[in-house]
CSV table of C-alpha atoms in Angstrom, one decimal:
chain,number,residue,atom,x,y,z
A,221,UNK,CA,20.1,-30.4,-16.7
A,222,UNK,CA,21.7,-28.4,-19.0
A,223,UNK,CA,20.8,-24.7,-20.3
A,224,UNK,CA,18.7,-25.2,-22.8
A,225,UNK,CA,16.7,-27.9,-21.8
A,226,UNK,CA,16.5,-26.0,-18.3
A,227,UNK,CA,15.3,-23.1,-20.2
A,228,UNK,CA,12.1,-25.1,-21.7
A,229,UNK,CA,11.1,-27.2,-18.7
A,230,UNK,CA,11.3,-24.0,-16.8
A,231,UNK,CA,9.0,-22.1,-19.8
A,232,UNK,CA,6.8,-25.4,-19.8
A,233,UNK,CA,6.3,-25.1,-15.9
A,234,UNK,CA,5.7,-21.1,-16.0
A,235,UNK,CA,3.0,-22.2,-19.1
A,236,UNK,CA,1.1,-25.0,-17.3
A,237,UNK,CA,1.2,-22.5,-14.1
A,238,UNK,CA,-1.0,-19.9,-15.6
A,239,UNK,CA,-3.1,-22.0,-17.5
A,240,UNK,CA,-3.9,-23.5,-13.8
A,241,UNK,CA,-4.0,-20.2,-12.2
A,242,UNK,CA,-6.2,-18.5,-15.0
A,243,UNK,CA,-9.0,-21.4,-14.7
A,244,UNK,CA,-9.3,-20.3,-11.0
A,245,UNK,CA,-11.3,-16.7,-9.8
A,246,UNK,CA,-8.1,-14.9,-9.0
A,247,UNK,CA,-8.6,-12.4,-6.7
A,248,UNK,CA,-5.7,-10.6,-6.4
A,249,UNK,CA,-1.9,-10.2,-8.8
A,250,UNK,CA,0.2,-13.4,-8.7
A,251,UNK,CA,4.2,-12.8,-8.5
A,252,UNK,CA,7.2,-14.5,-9.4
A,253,UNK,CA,10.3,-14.9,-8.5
A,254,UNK,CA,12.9,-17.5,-10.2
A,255,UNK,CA,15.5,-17.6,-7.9
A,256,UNK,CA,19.6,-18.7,-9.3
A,257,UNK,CA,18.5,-22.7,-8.9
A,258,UNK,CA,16.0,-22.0,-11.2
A,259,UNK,CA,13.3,-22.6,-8.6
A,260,UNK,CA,9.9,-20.8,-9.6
A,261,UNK,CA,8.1,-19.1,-6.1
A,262,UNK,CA,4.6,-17.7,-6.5
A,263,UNK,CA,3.5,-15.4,-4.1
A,264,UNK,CA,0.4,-12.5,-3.9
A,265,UNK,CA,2.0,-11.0,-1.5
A,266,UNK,CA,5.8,-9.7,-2.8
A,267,UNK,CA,8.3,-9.3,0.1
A,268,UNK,CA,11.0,-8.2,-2.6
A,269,UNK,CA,11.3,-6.0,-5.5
A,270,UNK,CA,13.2,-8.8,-7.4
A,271,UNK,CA,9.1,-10.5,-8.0
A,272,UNK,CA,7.7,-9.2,-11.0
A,273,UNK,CA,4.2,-9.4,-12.0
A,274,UNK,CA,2.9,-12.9,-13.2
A,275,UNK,CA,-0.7,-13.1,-13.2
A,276,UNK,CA,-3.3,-9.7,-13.2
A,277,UNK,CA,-5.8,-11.2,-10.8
A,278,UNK,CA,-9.3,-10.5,-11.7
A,279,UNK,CA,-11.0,-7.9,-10.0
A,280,UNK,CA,-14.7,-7.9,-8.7
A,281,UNK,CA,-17.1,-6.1,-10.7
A,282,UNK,CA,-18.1,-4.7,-7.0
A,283,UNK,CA,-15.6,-3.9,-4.2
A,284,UNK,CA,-16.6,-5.6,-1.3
A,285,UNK,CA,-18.0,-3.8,1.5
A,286,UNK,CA,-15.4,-3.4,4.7
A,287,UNK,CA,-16.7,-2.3,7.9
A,288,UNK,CA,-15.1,1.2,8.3
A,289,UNK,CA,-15.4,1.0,11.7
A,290,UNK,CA,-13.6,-2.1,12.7
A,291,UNK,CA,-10.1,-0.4,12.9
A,292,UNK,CA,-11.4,2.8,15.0
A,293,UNK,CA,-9.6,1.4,18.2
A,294,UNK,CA,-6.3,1.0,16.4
A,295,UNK,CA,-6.5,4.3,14.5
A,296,UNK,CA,-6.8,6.5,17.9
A,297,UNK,CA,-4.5,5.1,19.6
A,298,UNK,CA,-2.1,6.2,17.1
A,299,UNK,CA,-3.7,9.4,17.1
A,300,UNK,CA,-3.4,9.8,20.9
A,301,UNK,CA,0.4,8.1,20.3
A,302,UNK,CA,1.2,10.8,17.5
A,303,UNK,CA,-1.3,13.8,19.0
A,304,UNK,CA,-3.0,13.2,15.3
A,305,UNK,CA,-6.4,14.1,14.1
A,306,UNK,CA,-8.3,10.3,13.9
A,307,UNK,CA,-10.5,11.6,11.3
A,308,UNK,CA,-7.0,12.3,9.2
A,309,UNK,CA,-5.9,9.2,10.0
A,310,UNK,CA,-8.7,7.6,8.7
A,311,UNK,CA,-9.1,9.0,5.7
A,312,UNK,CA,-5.7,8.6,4.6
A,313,UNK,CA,-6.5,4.8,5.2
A,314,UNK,CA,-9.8,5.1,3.1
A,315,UNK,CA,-7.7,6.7,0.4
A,316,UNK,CA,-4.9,4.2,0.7
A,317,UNK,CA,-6.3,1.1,0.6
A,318,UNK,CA,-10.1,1.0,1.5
A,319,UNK,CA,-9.5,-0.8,4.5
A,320,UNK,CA,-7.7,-3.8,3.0
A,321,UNK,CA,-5.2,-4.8,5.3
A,322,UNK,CA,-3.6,-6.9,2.4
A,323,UNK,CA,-3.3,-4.3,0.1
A,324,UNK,CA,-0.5,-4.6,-2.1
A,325,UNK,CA,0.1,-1.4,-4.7
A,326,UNK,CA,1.7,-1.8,-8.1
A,327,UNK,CA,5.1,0.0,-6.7
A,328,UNK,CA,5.2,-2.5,-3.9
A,329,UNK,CA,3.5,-0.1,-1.5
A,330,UNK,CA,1.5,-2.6,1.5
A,331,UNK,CA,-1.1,-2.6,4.1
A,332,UNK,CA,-3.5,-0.3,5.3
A,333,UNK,CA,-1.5,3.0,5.2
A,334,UNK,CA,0.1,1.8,2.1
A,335,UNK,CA,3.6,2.0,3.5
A,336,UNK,CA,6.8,1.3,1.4
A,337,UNK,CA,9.6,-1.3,2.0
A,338,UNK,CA,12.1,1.6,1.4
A,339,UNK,CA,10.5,2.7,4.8
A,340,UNK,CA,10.0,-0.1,7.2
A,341,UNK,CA,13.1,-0.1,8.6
A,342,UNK,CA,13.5,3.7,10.0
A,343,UNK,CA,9.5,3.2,11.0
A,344,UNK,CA,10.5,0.1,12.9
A,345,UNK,CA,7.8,-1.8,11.0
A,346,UNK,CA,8.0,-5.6,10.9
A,347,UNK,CA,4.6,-6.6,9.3
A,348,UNK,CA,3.5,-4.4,6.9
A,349,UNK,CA,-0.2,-6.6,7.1
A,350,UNK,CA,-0.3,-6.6,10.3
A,351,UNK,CA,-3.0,-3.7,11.1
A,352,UNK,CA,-2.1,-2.7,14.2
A,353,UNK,CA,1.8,-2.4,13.1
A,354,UNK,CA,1.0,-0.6,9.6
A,355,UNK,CA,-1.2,2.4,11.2
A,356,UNK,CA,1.3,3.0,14.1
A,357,UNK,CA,3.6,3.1,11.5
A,358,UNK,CA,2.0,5.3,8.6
A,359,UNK,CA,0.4,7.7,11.2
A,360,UNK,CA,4.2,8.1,12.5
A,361,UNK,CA,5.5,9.0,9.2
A,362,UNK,CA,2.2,11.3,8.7
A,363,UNK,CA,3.2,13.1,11.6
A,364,UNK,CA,7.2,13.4,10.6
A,365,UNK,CA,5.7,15.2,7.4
A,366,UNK,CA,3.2,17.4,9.0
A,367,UNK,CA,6.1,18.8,11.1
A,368,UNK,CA,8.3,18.9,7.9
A,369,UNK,CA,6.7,21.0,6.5
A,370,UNK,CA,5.4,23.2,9.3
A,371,UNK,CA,1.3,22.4,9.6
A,372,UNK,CA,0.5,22.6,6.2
A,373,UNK,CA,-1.3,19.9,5.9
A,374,UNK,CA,-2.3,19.9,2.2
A,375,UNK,CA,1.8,19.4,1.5
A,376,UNK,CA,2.5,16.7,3.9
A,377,UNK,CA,-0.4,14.4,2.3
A,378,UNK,CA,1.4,15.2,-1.3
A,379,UNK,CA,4.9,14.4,0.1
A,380,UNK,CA,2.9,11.1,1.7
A,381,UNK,CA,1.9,10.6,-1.7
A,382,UNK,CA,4.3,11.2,-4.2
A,383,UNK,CA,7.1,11.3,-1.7
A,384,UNK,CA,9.2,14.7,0.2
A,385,UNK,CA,11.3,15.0,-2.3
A,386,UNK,CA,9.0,16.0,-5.3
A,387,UNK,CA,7.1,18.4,-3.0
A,388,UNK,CA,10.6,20.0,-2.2
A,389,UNK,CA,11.1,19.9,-5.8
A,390,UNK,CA,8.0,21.9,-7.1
A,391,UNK,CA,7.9,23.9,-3.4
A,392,UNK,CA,4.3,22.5,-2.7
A,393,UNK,CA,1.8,20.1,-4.5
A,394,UNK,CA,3.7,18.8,-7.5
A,395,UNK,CA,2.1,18.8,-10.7
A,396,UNK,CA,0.8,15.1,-10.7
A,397,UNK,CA,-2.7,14.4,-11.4
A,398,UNK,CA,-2.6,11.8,-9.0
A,399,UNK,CA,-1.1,13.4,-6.5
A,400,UNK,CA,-3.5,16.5,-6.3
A,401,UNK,CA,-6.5,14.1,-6.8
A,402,UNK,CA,-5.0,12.4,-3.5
A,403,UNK,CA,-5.0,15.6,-2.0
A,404,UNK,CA,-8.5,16.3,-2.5
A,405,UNK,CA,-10.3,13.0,-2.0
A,406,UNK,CA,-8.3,13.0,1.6
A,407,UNK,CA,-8.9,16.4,2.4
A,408,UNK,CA,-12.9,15.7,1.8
A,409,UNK,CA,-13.0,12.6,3.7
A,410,UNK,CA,-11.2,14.6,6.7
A,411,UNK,CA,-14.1,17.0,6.6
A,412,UNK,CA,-16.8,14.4,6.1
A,413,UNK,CA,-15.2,12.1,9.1
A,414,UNK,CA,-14.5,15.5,11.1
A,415,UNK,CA,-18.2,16.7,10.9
A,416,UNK,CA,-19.8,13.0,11.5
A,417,UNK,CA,-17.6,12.2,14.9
């Protein structure tokens, strides 16, 4: 087929695609990725930065109610793994991803502890969705930061956030509004999961 008319089909297909995907409830972002045989793959679940956004799914006017409770056995055993507070390890998953195991962020950030690909390999993580796999993981790399940076607890959540490097930069919380708002909202739910345990 040559360039051009590749070119259309491929726009007709991409067309037809979201017309069909729009007249479904979509519940989460559809992906692409064309890859060099001009081959179309949908996914809702990215494995590589080289899908971009295809579809915005449609979110529920009401987030579904997960049970908070049904990862507990998971969560301390990475506590007792790490020596980690569960109630901090909790709320950092509350923050994260309320619970969704399939959470996918819009910088590629997935599963329950919201961990990056940039970080899967040097956490040993295979299965970013797989639950028991992404809190090991994330409460490993919580753990690494609280010791970076000495106990202080408040810093290692904004370098879990908005990465080390930018709290190195600013020499504590940077200046993000999401960031400090992270801060906070995790920092609460510690005290409120601390008190109710």
């Amino acid at each position: 087929m040559k360039g051009s008319h590749r070119k259309g089909f491929l726009t007709t297909i991409l067309v037809l695609t979201a017309i069909f995907l729009a007249s479904y409830p979509v519940s989460a972002d559809i992906y692409i990725f064309v890859d060099k045989n001009g081959v179309s793959h949908f996914t809702n679940t990215p494995t590589s930065p080289q899908f971009q956004l295809f579809v915005k799914g449609k979110r529920p006017r009401h987030r579904t109610l997960l049970n908070k409770k049904c990862y507990d056995p998971l969560i301390k055993k990475a506590a007792r793994k790490f020596n980690m507070d569960f109630s901090l390890i909790k709320a950092v998953i509350e923050v994260e991803s309320a619970y969704n195991p399939r959470a996918v962020s819009s910088k590629g950030a997935r599963g329950l502890m919201q961990i990056m690909p940039s970080n899967f390999k040097a956490l040993k993580l295979l299965d970013p969705f797989e639950p028991s796999q992404n809190i090991m993981a994330g409460t490993r790399y919580l753990n690494d930061l609280i010791h970076q940076y000495k106990g202080n607890l408040k810093h290692a959540l904004a370098a879990y956030n908005a990465g080390p490097g930018n709290v190195d930069k600013y020499n504590g919380i940077p200046p993000f509004q999401e960031t400090q708002n992270y801060v906070q909202r995790v920092m609460a739910l510690h005290r409120i999961y601390r008190t109710n345990s």
